[in-house]
């Protein structure tokens, strides 16, 4: 049973979703390593001691394995906003804060990520003229 907290964190949610199932069994069902699942549940990347941000593709795998709404995981992970909030996400800040974006399953390099930011910047500057 999932707790009904108003501000749920992803690590807490993942631990609740797994319940008493072993890390190894859950990670096999999800399709990720047990070490990665453990790191997600802790919320910290041990290599950098910074918060860990799973990609939308990983969240989709988790959603399927746990039969939990993908959209809710996306909200909890900070990718999208809840319908109940009017908060907006700063796209530039968002794009600069993550690495490992994918497009249709294909990885986007950091060089192409910077090009995307430049293209969006150009579009917005042109729009404001």
mmCIF file of C-alpha atoms in Angstrom, residues 5-128:
data_model
loop_
_atom_site.group_PDB
_atom_site.id
_atom_site.type_symbol
_atom_site.label_atom_id
_atom_site.label_comp_id
_atom_site.label_asym_id
_atom_site.label_seq_id
_atom_site.Cartn_x
_atom_site.Cartn_y
_atom_site.Cartn_z
ATOM 1 C CA UNK A 5 1.860 11.869 1.410
ATOM 2 C CA UNK A 6 1.339 15.236 -0.217
ATOM 3 C CA UNK A 7 4.994 15.494 -1.303
ATOM 4 C CA UNK A 8 6.296 12.004 -2.057
ATOM 5 C CA UNK A 9 9.964 11.587 -2.967
ATOM 6 C CA UNK A 10 11.013 9.145 -5.656
ATOM 7 C CA UNK A 11 13.335 7.103 -3.385
ATOM 8 C CA UNK A 12 10.559 6.687 -0.810
ATOM 9 C CA UNK A 13 8.039 5.765 -3.491
ATOM 10 C CA UNK A 14 10.367 3.173 -5.023
ATOM 11 C CA UNK A 15 10.990 1.522 -1.647
ATOM 12 C CA UNK A 16 7.239 1.427 -0.998
ATOM 13 C CA UNK A 17 6.501 -0.015 -4.437
ATOM 14 C CA UNK A 18 9.081 -2.776 -3.981
ATOM 15 C CA UNK A 19 7.742 -3.644 -0.545
ATOM 16 C CA UNK A 20 9.244 -6.907 0.757
ATOM 17 C CA UNK A 21 10.386 -8.083 -2.669
ATOM 18 C CA UNK A 22 14.155 -8.534 -2.882
ATOM 19 C CA UNK A 23 16.225 -5.929 -4.708
ATOM 20 C CA UNK A 24 17.555 -8.587 -7.074
ATOM 21 C CA UNK A 25 14.116 -9.911 -7.979
ATOM 22 C CA UNK A 26 12.640 -6.428 -8.447
ATOM 23 C CA UNK A 27 15.604 -5.225 -10.511
ATOM 24 C CA UNK A 28 15.358 -8.297 -12.757
ATOM 25 C CA UNK A 29 11.650 -7.628 -13.360
ATOM 26 C CA UNK A 30 12.384 -3.956 -14.095
ATOM 27 C CA UNK A 31 15.358 -4.722 -16.344
ATOM 28 C CA UNK A 32 18.035 -2.793 -14.443
ATOM 29 C CA UNK A 33 20.888 -3.862 -12.163
ATOM 30 C CA UNK A 34 20.202 -4.383 -8.481
ATOM 31 C CA UNK A 35 22.928 -1.824 -7.709
ATOM 32 C CA UNK A 36 21.178 0.813 -9.796
ATOM 33 C CA UNK A 37 17.820 0.080 -8.141
ATOM 34 C CA UNK A 38 19.478 0.340 -4.740
ATOM 35 C CA UNK A 39 20.965 3.726 -5.716
ATOM 36 C CA UNK A 40 17.567 4.926 -6.963
ATOM 37 C CA UNK A 41 15.983 3.904 -3.671
ATOM 38 C CA UNK A 42 18.673 5.803 -1.770
ATOM 39 C CA UNK A 43 18.334 8.787 -4.099
ATOM 40 C CA UNK A 44 22.094 9.358 -4.348
ATOM 41 C CA UNK A 45 24.630 8.485 -7.023
ATOM 42 C CA UNK A 46 27.513 7.002 -4.969
ATOM 43 C CA UNK A 47 30.084 8.073 -7.585
ATOM 44 C CA UNK A 48 29.221 11.763 -7.203
ATOM 45 C CA UNK A 49 27.261 11.938 -3.918
ATOM 46 C CA UNK A 50 24.673 13.946 -5.867
ATOM 47 C CA UNK A 51 20.977 13.205 -6.309
ATOM 48 C CA UNK A 52 20.323 10.516 -8.890
ATOM 49 C CA UNK A 53 17.856 11.236 -11.705
ATOM 50 C CA UNK A 54 16.527 8.209 -13.576
ATOM 51 C CA UNK A 55 15.615 8.830 -17.198
ATOM 52 C CA UNK A 56 11.991 8.725 -18.367
ATOM 53 C CA UNK A 57 12.829 5.394 -20.066
ATOM 54 C CA UNK A 58 13.878 3.892 -16.716
ATOM 55 C CA UNK A 59 10.743 5.298 -15.073
ATOM 56 C CA UNK A 60 8.663 3.618 -17.786
ATOM 57 C CA UNK A 61 10.309 0.271 -17.004
ATOM 58 C CA UNK A 62 9.645 0.786 -13.289
ATOM 59 C CA UNK A 63 6.051 1.731 -14.046
ATOM 60 C CA UNK A 64 5.473 -1.463 -16.016
ATOM 61 C CA UNK A 65 7.188 -3.728 -13.489
ATOM 62 C CA UNK A 66 5.250 -2.320 -10.525
ATOM 63 C CA UNK A 67 1.995 -1.640 -12.430
ATOM 64 C CA UNK A 68 2.171 1.939 -11.214
ATOM 65 C CA UNK A 69 1.072 4.967 -13.292
ATOM 66 C CA UNK A 70 3.970 6.268 -15.383
ATOM 67 C CA UNK A 71 2.598 9.815 -15.231
ATOM 68 C CA UNK A 72 2.736 9.778 -11.424
ATOM 69 C CA UNK A 73 6.358 8.635 -11.461
ATOM 70 C CA UNK A 74 7.165 11.421 -13.914
ATOM 71 C CA UNK A 75 5.584 13.971 -11.548
ATOM 72 C CA UNK A 76 7.357 12.569 -8.487
ATOM 73 C CA UNK A 77 10.685 12.523 -10.364
ATOM 74 C CA UNK A 78 10.184 16.168 -11.364
ATOM 75 C CA UNK A 79 9.846 15.655 -15.122
ATOM 76 C CA UNK A 80 6.271 16.855 -15.330
ATOM 77 C CA UNK A 81 3.972 18.796 -13.086
ATOM 78 C CA UNK A 82 0.894 17.597 -11.348
ATOM 79 C CA UNK A 83 -2.374 18.759 -12.823
ATOM 80 C CA UNK A 84 -3.141 20.302 -9.435
ATOM 81 C CA UNK A 85 -0.179 22.697 -9.488
ATOM 82 C CA UNK A 86 0.445 25.740 -11.609
ATOM 83 C CA UNK A 87 4.203 25.549 -11.164
ATOM 84 C CA UNK A 88 6.211 25.770 -14.347
ATOM 85 C CA UNK A 89 9.498 24.067 -15.070
ATOM 86 C CA UNK A 90 12.343 26.203 -16.437
ATOM 87 C CA UNK A 91 13.345 24.226 -19.544
ATOM 88 C CA UNK A 92 16.843 25.706 -19.745
ATOM 89 C CA UNK A 93 17.548 24.879 -16.107
ATOM 90 C CA UNK A 94 16.072 21.419 -16.620
ATOM 91 C CA UNK A 95 18.127 20.664 -19.736
ATOM 92 C CA UNK A 96 21.307 21.870 -18.033
ATOM 93 C CA UNK A 97 20.713 19.842 -14.877
ATOM 94 C CA UNK A 98 20.491 16.366 -16.429
ATOM 95 C CA UNK A 99 22.602 14.175 -18.641
ATOM 96 C CA UNK A 100 21.450 11.063 -20.419
ATOM 97 C CA UNK A 101 18.446 12.248 -22.410
ATOM 98 C CA UNK A 102 16.972 9.940 -25.000
ATOM 99 C CA UNK A 103 14.741 10.523 -28.006
ATOM 100 C CA UNK A 104 12.723 7.534 -29.159
ATOM 101 C CA UNK A 105 15.132 5.220 -27.364
ATOM 102 C CA UNK A 106 18.237 6.807 -28.932
ATOM 103 C CA UNK A 107 20.696 8.517 -26.598
ATOM 104 C CA UNK A 108 21.278 12.240 -27.084
ATOM 105 C CA UNK A 109 24.951 13.194 -26.687
ATOM 106 C CA UNK A 110 25.935 16.149 -24.514
ATOM 107 C CA UNK A 111 27.035 17.953 -27.710
ATOM 108 C CA UNK A 112 23.585 17.501 -29.248
ATOM 109 C CA UNK A 113 21.954 18.489 -25.956
ATOM 110 C CA UNK A 114 23.859 21.806 -26.159
ATOM 111 C CA UNK A 115 22.756 22.191 -29.794
ATOM 112 C CA UNK A 116 19.128 21.672 -28.753
ATOM 113 C CA UNK A 117 19.489 24.412 -26.129
ATOM 114 C CA UNK A 118 20.984 26.730 -28.783
ATOM 115 C CA UNK A 119 18.129 25.978 -31.203
ATOM 116 C CA UNK A 120 15.475 26.673 -28.556
ATOM 117 C CA UNK A 121 17.295 29.856 -27.542
ATOM 118 C CA UNK A 122 17.353 31.018 -31.173
ATOM 119 C CA UNK A 123 13.648 30.219 -31.587
ATOM 120 C CA UNK A 124 12.729 32.222 -28.489
ATOM 121 C CA UNK A 125 14.913 35.196 -29.480
ATOM 122 C CA UNK A 126 13.331 35.213 -32.957
ATOM 123 C CA UNK A 127 9.853 34.932 -31.421
ATOM 124 C CA UNK A 128 10.464 37.989 -29.193
#
